[in-house]
Amino acid sequence: MIPYGRQIIDQADIDAVTEVLTSDFLTQGPAVPRFEEAVKTATGAPHAVAANSATSALHIACMALDLGPGDTLWTVPNTFVASANVGLYCGATVDFVDIDPDTYLMSADALEAKLAKNPPPKVLIPVHFAGQTCDMERISGLAKAHGIRIIEDASHSIGATYKDTPVGACQFSDVAVFSFHPVKIVTTAEGGCATTQDAALARRMGLHRSHGVTRDPDLMTRQEGGWYYEQVTMGYNYRMTELQAALGVSQMQKLPEFINARHRIRARYDDLLAELPLVRPYQSPDGRSALHLYPIQVEDRARVFAHLRENGIGVNVHYIPVHLQPIYAAMGFKRGDFPNAERYYSRAISLPLHPGLTEADQDRVVKVLAMALQT
Ligand SMILES: *Cc1c(COP(=O)(O)O)cnc(C)c1O
């Protein structure tokens, strides 16, 4: 099976992880700060807080923005469930903004229309689907006008740029969150990282990541001795291990190379698929995608998908609209609520796209796909 995505691990990665195993620290040592430095360098953000997943990073970002019961979080239906679930973790109400039918990203028009008819949410999570950046200039303009805080779900986007600025610099948001799951652009096995320009937000995310516990005299009510710490807010154990961070530091050195490879493969798909009856993925002129996914749209998706899978092509579908998941349907969401996300979903297939995909692999994907589309 040719997978739709997978990691690339080389000897340098193996050496980096092995070195940690015989060092003094398996957790809470120097590797996590080094990884955070690497993310700061890549994004230009002054602060980075690594966590054990992007989901955890989204959760601590919501907590740092004081999202709680009585508040509302809006995201898009065309995302992984985690972008919405973090609102529920905080006891907030979750609602959705439909996508643009051409870009598959949050529609600024739909956001504007929804804001005209509803009280604004406390937190908005636009999702940089497939590695392409949402229309952040317009979205942040609307958010500012309504006092909304923005967390970019940049899980697909480490290494991407938007209007010549790296995604994660947070020029148009409060926080950006990256995922380092093995199918994403670079990996720490499991892992995530939040970036921000706001030192206070970074400090709060750091507390929520680790039990809400601190030894910082400025944050504590008193001092009882060298052993003393205080829990000053609610927190979880969302820490990244040293092994993961060391892998991440090593992987981050290959980020430009991985993204260039993805662009080469994307350009080749664009050529090879030009004559087939399908819609190739939108490429935004506003920046350079990290190209996490290559989602095509076809008629008769179920049959085409099954044909590809039966012939060893590990295609996938991104995403089943979150509002149609049973847990969200039970809250009252239903088919027809977000028609652009639903229509896109009904035709979408993500083709294999990762730096290890050979030209022979790619030719096979295209051949099997062409056969499926002809029958
Ligand atoms: C992968 C992903 C997440 C969750 O990332 P984890 O690191 O697996 O927690 C969240 N949002 C989107 C859009 C993703 O693709």
Coordinates of C-alpha atoms and ligand atoms in Angstrom, one line a residue:
M1 CA 0.0 0.0 0.0
I2 CA 1.3 3.4 -0.9
P3 CA 0.4 5.5 2.1
Y4 CA -1.2 9.0 1.8
G5 CA 1.4 10.3 4.2
R6 CA 4.3 9.1 6.2
Q7 CA 7.4 10.2 8.1
I8 CA 11.0 10.2 6.8
I9 CA 13.5 9.1 9.5
D10 CA 17.2 9.2 8.7
Q11 CA 20.3 8.2 10.7
A12 CA 20.6 11.7 12.2
D13 CA 17.1 11.4 13.7
I14 CA 18.0 8.0 15.1
D15 CA 21.2 9.3 16.6
A16 CA 19.4 12.3 18.1
V17 CA 16.9 10.1 19.9
T18 CA 19.4 7.5 21.0
E19 CA 21.6 10.2 22.5
V20 CA 18.7 11.3 24.7
L21 CA 18.1 7.7 26.0
T22 CA 21.5 7.6 27.7
S23 CA 21.4 11.3 28.9
D24 CA 20.3 12.6 32.3
F25 CA 16.8 13.6 31.2
L26 CA 14.1 11.7 29.4
T27 CA 11.6 14.5 30.2
Q28 CA 11.9 18.2 31.4
G29 CA 15.5 18.5 30.2
P30 CA 17.2 20.7 27.5
A31 CA 15.8 19.1 24.4
V32 CA 12.3 20.6 24.7
P33 CA 13.6 24.2 24.9
R34 CA 15.9 23.5 21.9
F35 CA 12.9 22.3 19.9
E36 CA 10.9 25.4 20.9
E37 CA 13.9 27.5 19.7
A38 CA 13.8 25.6 16.4
V39 CA 10.1 26.4 16.0
K40 CA 10.7 30.1 16.9
T41 CA 13.5 30.3 14.3
A42 CA 11.3 28.7 11.6
T43 CA 8.2 30.9 12.3
G44 CA 9.8 34.1 13.6
A45 CA 7.5 34.0 16.7
P46 CA 9.1 35.2 19.9
H47 CA 7.5 32.5 22.0
A48 CA 6.8 28.8 21.5
V49 CA 5.3 26.3 23.9
A50 CA 5.7 22.6 22.9
A51 CA 3.2 20.0 24.0
N52 CA 2.5 16.3 23.6
S53 CA 0.1 16.9 20.7
A54 CA -1.4 19.7 18.6
T55 CA -4.7 18.9 20.3
S56 CA -3.1 19.6 23.7
A57 CA -1.6 22.8 22.3
L58 CA -5.0 23.9 21.0
H59 CA -6.5 23.1 24.5
I60 CA -3.9 25.1 26.4
A61 CA -4.3 28.0 23.9
C62 CA -8.1 28.0 24.6
M63 CA -7.4 27.9 28.4
A64 CA -4.9 30.8 28.1
L65 CA -7.5 32.8 26.3
D66 CA -10.0 32.1 29.2
L67 CA -12.4 30.1 27.1
G68 CA -15.0 28.6 29.5
P69 CA -18.6 27.8 30.1
G70 CA -20.9 30.4 28.6
D71 CA -18.4 31.2 25.9
T72 CA -18.5 30.2 22.3
L73 CA -15.8 28.8 19.9
W74 CA -16.2 28.8 16.1
T75 CA -14.2 26.8 13.7
V76 CA -14.8 25.2 10.3
P77 CA -16.5 21.8 9.6
N78 CA -13.7 20.8 7.2
T79 CA -11.2 19.9 9.8
F80 CA -10.1 17.1 12.2
V81 CA -12.4 16.8 15.2
A82 CA -9.8 18.2 17.6
S83 CA -10.2 21.8 16.3
A84 CA -13.8 21.7 17.6
N85 CA -13.3 19.4 20.6
V86 CA -11.0 21.8 22.4
G87 CA -14.0 24.1 22.8
L88 CA -15.9 21.3 24.5
Y89 CA -13.0 20.5 26.7
C90 CA -13.3 24.0 28.1
G91 CA -17.1 23.7 28.6
A92 CA -17.7 26.2 25.8
T93 CA -20.3 26.0 23.0
V94 CA -19.0 25.1 19.6
D95 CA -20.3 26.4 16.3
F96 CA -19.0 26.4 12.7
V97 CA -18.3 28.8 9.8
D98 CA -18.7 27.2 6.4
I99 CA -15.7 26.9 4.0
D100 CA -15.2 28.7 0.7
P101 CA -16.1 26.2 -2.1
D102 CA -13.0 27.0 -4.1
T103 CA -10.3 27.2 -1.4
Y104 CA -11.8 24.7 1.1
L105 CA -10.7 27.2 3.8
M106 CA -12.8 29.2 6.2
S107 CA -14.9 31.6 4.1
A108 CA -14.4 35.3 5.3
D109 CA -17.8 36.0 3.6
A110 CA -19.5 33.3 5.6
L111 CA -17.8 34.6 8.8
E112 CA -19.0 38.1 8.1
A113 CA -22.6 36.9 7.4
K114 CA -22.6 34.8 10.6
L115 CA -21.3 37.7 12.7
A116 CA -24.1 39.9 11.4
K117 CA -26.7 37.5 12.8
N118 CA -25.0 36.1 16.0
P119 CA -23.1 37.3 19.0
P120 CA -19.4 37.0 18.3
P121 CA -17.6 33.9 19.6
K122 CA -14.8 34.4 22.2
V123 CA -12.4 32.3 20.2
L124 CA -12.2 31.6 16.4
I125 CA -10.1 28.8 15.0
P126 CA -9.4 29.1 11.3
V127 CA -7.8 25.9 9.9
H128 CA -5.0 26.2 7.3
F129 CA -6.3 23.1 5.5
A130 CA -3.8 21.1 3.4
G131 CA -1.1 23.6 4.3
Q132 CA -2.7 26.6 2.7
T133 CA -3.3 29.7 4.7
C134 CA -6.8 31.1 5.3
D135 CA -7.6 34.7 4.3
M136 CA -6.1 35.9 7.6
E137 CA -6.0 39.6 6.7
R138 CA -9.8 39.7 6.3
I139 CA -10.5 37.2 9.0
S140 CA -8.4 39.1 11.6
G141 CA -10.0 42.4 10.5
L142 CA -13.4 40.9 11.3
A143 CA -12.2 39.4 14.5
K144 CA -10.6 42.7 15.7
A145 CA -13.8 44.6 14.9
H146 CA -15.8 42.1 17.1
G147 CA -13.3 41.5 19.9
I148 CA -12.7 37.9 18.9
R149 CA -9.4 36.1 19.7
I150 CA -7.9 33.9 17.0
I151 CA -6.0 30.6 17.3
E152 CA -4.7 29.4 13.9
D153 CA -4.9 25.7 13.6
A154 CA -1.7 25.4 11.6
S155 CA -1.4 21.7 12.1
H156 CA -0.8 21.3 8.3
S157 CA 1.4 24.3 7.9
I158 CA 4.8 24.3 9.6
G159 CA 7.1 25.9 7.0
A160 CA 4.3 27.6 5.0
T161 CA 4.3 31.3 4.3
Y162 CA 1.5 33.8 4.0
K163 CA 2.1 37.2 2.4
D164 CA 5.8 36.6 2.7
T165 CA 5.7 35.9 6.4
P166 CA 6.1 32.4 8.0
V167 CA 2.8 30.9 9.3
G168 CA 3.2 30.9 13.1
A169 CA 4.6 34.4 13.3
C170 CA 1.1 35.3 14.5
Q171 CA 0.9 38.6 12.6
F172 CA -2.9 38.1 12.3
S173 CA -3.7 35.9 15.4
D174 CA -3.1 35.5 19.1
V175 CA -1.7 31.9 18.8
A176 CA -0.8 29.4 16.1
V177 CA -0.7 25.7 16.7
F178 CA 1.4 23.1 14.7
S179 CA 1.1 19.3 14.8
F180 CA 4.1 16.9 14.5
H181 CA 2.1 13.7 14.0
P182 CA 4.0 11.4 11.6
V183 CA 1.7 12.2 8.6
K184 CA 2.3 16.0 9.0
I185 CA 5.3 17.9 7.5
V186 CA 7.9 17.0 10.2
T187 CA 7.4 14.7 13.1
T188 CA 8.0 14.1 16.8
A189 CA 5.9 10.9 16.7
E190 CA 3.2 12.6 18.8
G191 CA 3.7 16.3 19.4
G192 CA 2.5 19.9 18.9
C193 CA 3.6 23.4 19.5
A194 CA 1.9 26.8 20.1
T195 CA 3.5 30.0 19.0
T196 CA 2.6 33.6 20.0
Q197 CA 3.8 37.1 20.1
D198 CA 2.3 37.6 23.6
A199 CA 4.6 36.8 26.5
A200 CA 1.8 36.6 29.0
L201 CA -0.1 34.1 26.8
A202 CA 3.0 32.0 26.4
R203 CA 3.5 31.9 30.2
R204 CA -0.1 30.9 30.8
M205 CA 0.1 28.1 28.2
G206 CA 3.3 26.9 29.9
L207 CA 1.4 26.6 33.2
H208 CA -1.6 24.9 31.7
R209 CA 0.8 22.4 30.0
S210 CA 2.2 21.2 33.3
H211 CA -0.5 20.9 36.0
G212 CA -0.8 24.7 36.6
V213 CA 2.2 24.3 38.9
T214 CA 5.0 26.9 39.2
R215 CA 8.1 27.7 41.3
D216 CA 8.2 31.3 40.0
P217 CA 8.2 33.6 43.1
D218 CA 6.4 36.2 41.1
L219 CA 3.4 33.9 40.6
M220 CA 3.3 32.3 44.1
T221 CA 1.4 33.5 47.1
R222 CA 4.2 32.7 49.6
Q223 CA 7.5 30.8 50.0
E224 CA 8.0 27.9 52.4
G225 CA 11.4 26.6 51.3
G226 CA 13.4 25.1 48.5
W227 CA 10.9 22.3 48.0
Y228 CA 8.0 24.6 47.6
Y229 CA 5.8 24.9 44.5
E230 CA 2.2 26.1 44.0
Q231 CA -0.6 25.2 41.7
V232 CA -1.9 28.6 40.7
T233 CA -4.3 27.6 37.9
M234 CA -5.8 24.4 36.4
G235 CA -3.4 22.4 34.3
Y236 CA -2.8 19.0 32.7
N237 CA 0.2 16.9 32.0
Y238 CA 0.6 17.8 28.3
R239 CA 4.4 17.8 28.3
M240 CA 6.5 16.6 25.3
T241 CA 9.3 14.1 26.2
E242 CA 13.0 14.8 25.5
L243 CA 13.0 11.9 23.0
Q244 CA 10.2 13.6 21.0
A245 CA 11.9 17.0 21.2
A246 CA 15.3 15.7 20.1
L247 CA 13.6 14.0 17.1
G248 CA 11.8 17.3 16.4
V249 CA 15.1 19.3 16.4
S250 CA 16.6 16.9 14.0
Q251 CA 13.5 16.8 11.8
M252 CA 13.2 20.6 11.7
Q253 CA 16.6 20.9 10.0
K254 CA 15.0 19.1 7.0
L255 CA 11.9 21.2 6.9
P256 CA 12.8 23.2 3.8
E257 CA 14.0 20.1 2.0
F258 CA 10.7 18.2 2.9
I259 CA 8.6 21.1 1.7
N260 CA 10.5 21.5 -1.6
A261 CA 10.0 17.7 -2.2
R262 CA 6.2 18.1 -1.6
H263 CA 6.1 21.0 -4.1
R264 CA 8.0 18.9 -6.7
I265 CA 5.5 16.1 -6.3
R266 CA 2.5 18.5 -6.3
A267 CA 3.7 20.1 -9.6
R268 CA 4.1 16.6 -11.2
Y269 CA 0.6 15.6 -10.0
D270 CA -0.7 18.9 -11.5
D271 CA 0.7 17.9 -14.9
L272 CA -0.2 14.2 -14.8
L273 CA -3.8 14.8 -13.8
A274 CA -4.5 17.8 -16.1
E275 CA -6.5 15.8 -18.6
L276 CA -8.4 13.7 -16.1
P277 CA -12.1 14.4 -15.1
L278 CA -11.3 15.8 -11.6
V279 CA -10.7 19.0 -9.8
R280 CA -7.1 19.6 -8.8
P281 CA -6.4 21.3 -5.4
Y282 CA -6.6 25.0 -5.2
Q283 CA -3.2 26.8 -4.8
S284 CA -3.4 30.2 -3.2
P285 CA -1.4 33.1 -4.7
D286 CA -1.1 34.6 -1.2
G287 CA 1.7 32.4 0.0
R288 CA 3.5 29.1 -0.2
S289 CA 1.7 26.1 1.0
A290 CA 3.3 23.5 3.2
L291 CA 1.4 21.0 1.1
H292 CA 0.3 18.6 3.8
L293 CA -2.4 17.2 1.4
Y294 CA -3.2 16.9 -2.2
P295 CA -7.0 16.7 -2.2
I296 CA -8.7 16.1 -5.5
Q297 CA -12.5 16.2 -6.1
V298 CA -14.2 13.5 -8.2
E299 CA -17.7 12.4 -9.2
D300 CA -18.7 9.0 -7.7
R301 CA -16.2 9.3 -5.0
A302 CA -17.1 6.1 -3.1
R303 CA -16.4 4.0 -6.2
V304 CA -13.2 5.8 -7.1
F305 CA -11.9 5.6 -3.5
A306 CA -12.7 1.8 -3.2
H307 CA -10.9 1.2 -6.6
L308 CA -7.8 3.0 -5.4
R309 CA -7.7 1.2 -2.0
E310 CA -8.3 -2.2 -3.7
N311 CA -5.3 -1.5 -5.9
G312 CA -2.9 -0.6 -3.2
I313 CA -3.2 3.2 -3.2
G314 CA -3.6 4.4 0.4
V315 CA -5.9 7.3 -0.3
N316 CA -7.8 9.0 2.5
V317 CA -10.6 11.6 2.9
H318 CA -10.1 14.9 4.6
Y319 CA -12.5 15.7 6.2
I320 CA -15.8 14.2 7.2
P321 CA -17.6 17.5 8.3
V322 CA -17.2 17.7 12.0
H323 CA -20.8 18.9 12.5
L324 CA -22.1 15.6 11.1
Q325 CA -20.2 13.5 13.6
P326 CA -22.7 11.9 16.0
I327 CA -21.5 13.7 19.0
Y328 CA -22.1 17.1 17.2
A329 CA -25.3 16.0 15.6
A330 CA -26.6 15.2 19.1
M331 CA -26.1 19.0 19.8
G332 CA -28.5 19.8 17.0
F333 CA -26.3 20.1 13.9
K334 CA -27.6 18.5 10.8
R335 CA -27.0 17.9 7.1
G336 CA -27.5 21.1 5.1
D337 CA -26.1 23.4 7.9
F338 CA -22.8 23.9 6.1
P339 CA -23.4 23.0 2.5
N340 CA -20.0 23.9 1.1
A341 CA -18.1 21.7 3.5
E342 CA -20.7 18.9 2.9
R343 CA -20.4 19.1 -0.9
Y344 CA -16.6 19.3 -0.8
Y345 CA -16.5 16.2 1.5
S346 CA -18.8 14.2 -0.8
R347 CA -16.3 14.5 -3.6
A348 CA -12.9 14.6 -1.9
I349 CA -10.0 12.2 -2.0
S350 CA -6.5 12.9 -0.7
L351 CA -3.9 11.3 -2.9
P352 CA -0.6 10.1 -1.5
L353 CA 1.8 13.0 -0.9
H354 CA 5.0 12.8 1.2
P355 CA 8.7 13.3 0.5
G356 CA 9.3 9.6 0.2
L357 CA 6.9 9.1 -2.7
T358 CA 8.9 8.1 -5.8
E359 CA 8.0 9.0 -9.3
A360 CA 7.2 5.3 -9.9
D361 CA 4.8 5.4 -7.0
Q362 CA 3.3 8.6 -8.3
D363 CA 2.9 7.1 -11.8
R364 CA 1.1 4.1 -10.3
V365 CA -1.3 6.4 -8.3
V366 CA -2.1 8.3 -11.5
K367 CA -2.5 5.1 -13.6
V368 CA -4.9 3.5 -11.1
L369 CA -6.8 6.7 -10.7
A370 CA -7.2 7.1 -14.5
M371 CA -8.5 3.5 -14.7
A372 CA -11.0 4.2 -11.9
L373 CA -12.2 7.4 -13.6
Q374 CA -12.7 5.7 -17.0
T375 CA -15.0 2.9 -15.8
Ligands
LIG1 C1 -3.5 16.5 13.0 C2 -4.5 17.6 13.3 C3 -4.8 18.0 14.6 C4 -4.4 17.2 15.8 O1 -3.0 17.1 15.8 P1 -2.4 16.0 16.9 O2 -1.0 16.4 17.0 O3 -2.6 14.7 16.4 O4 -3.2 16.2 18.2 C5 -5.6 19.1 14.7 N1 -6.1 19.8 13.7 C6 -5.8 19.4 12.4 C7 -6.4 20.3 11.3 C8 -5.0 18.3 12.2 O5 -4.8 18.0 10.9

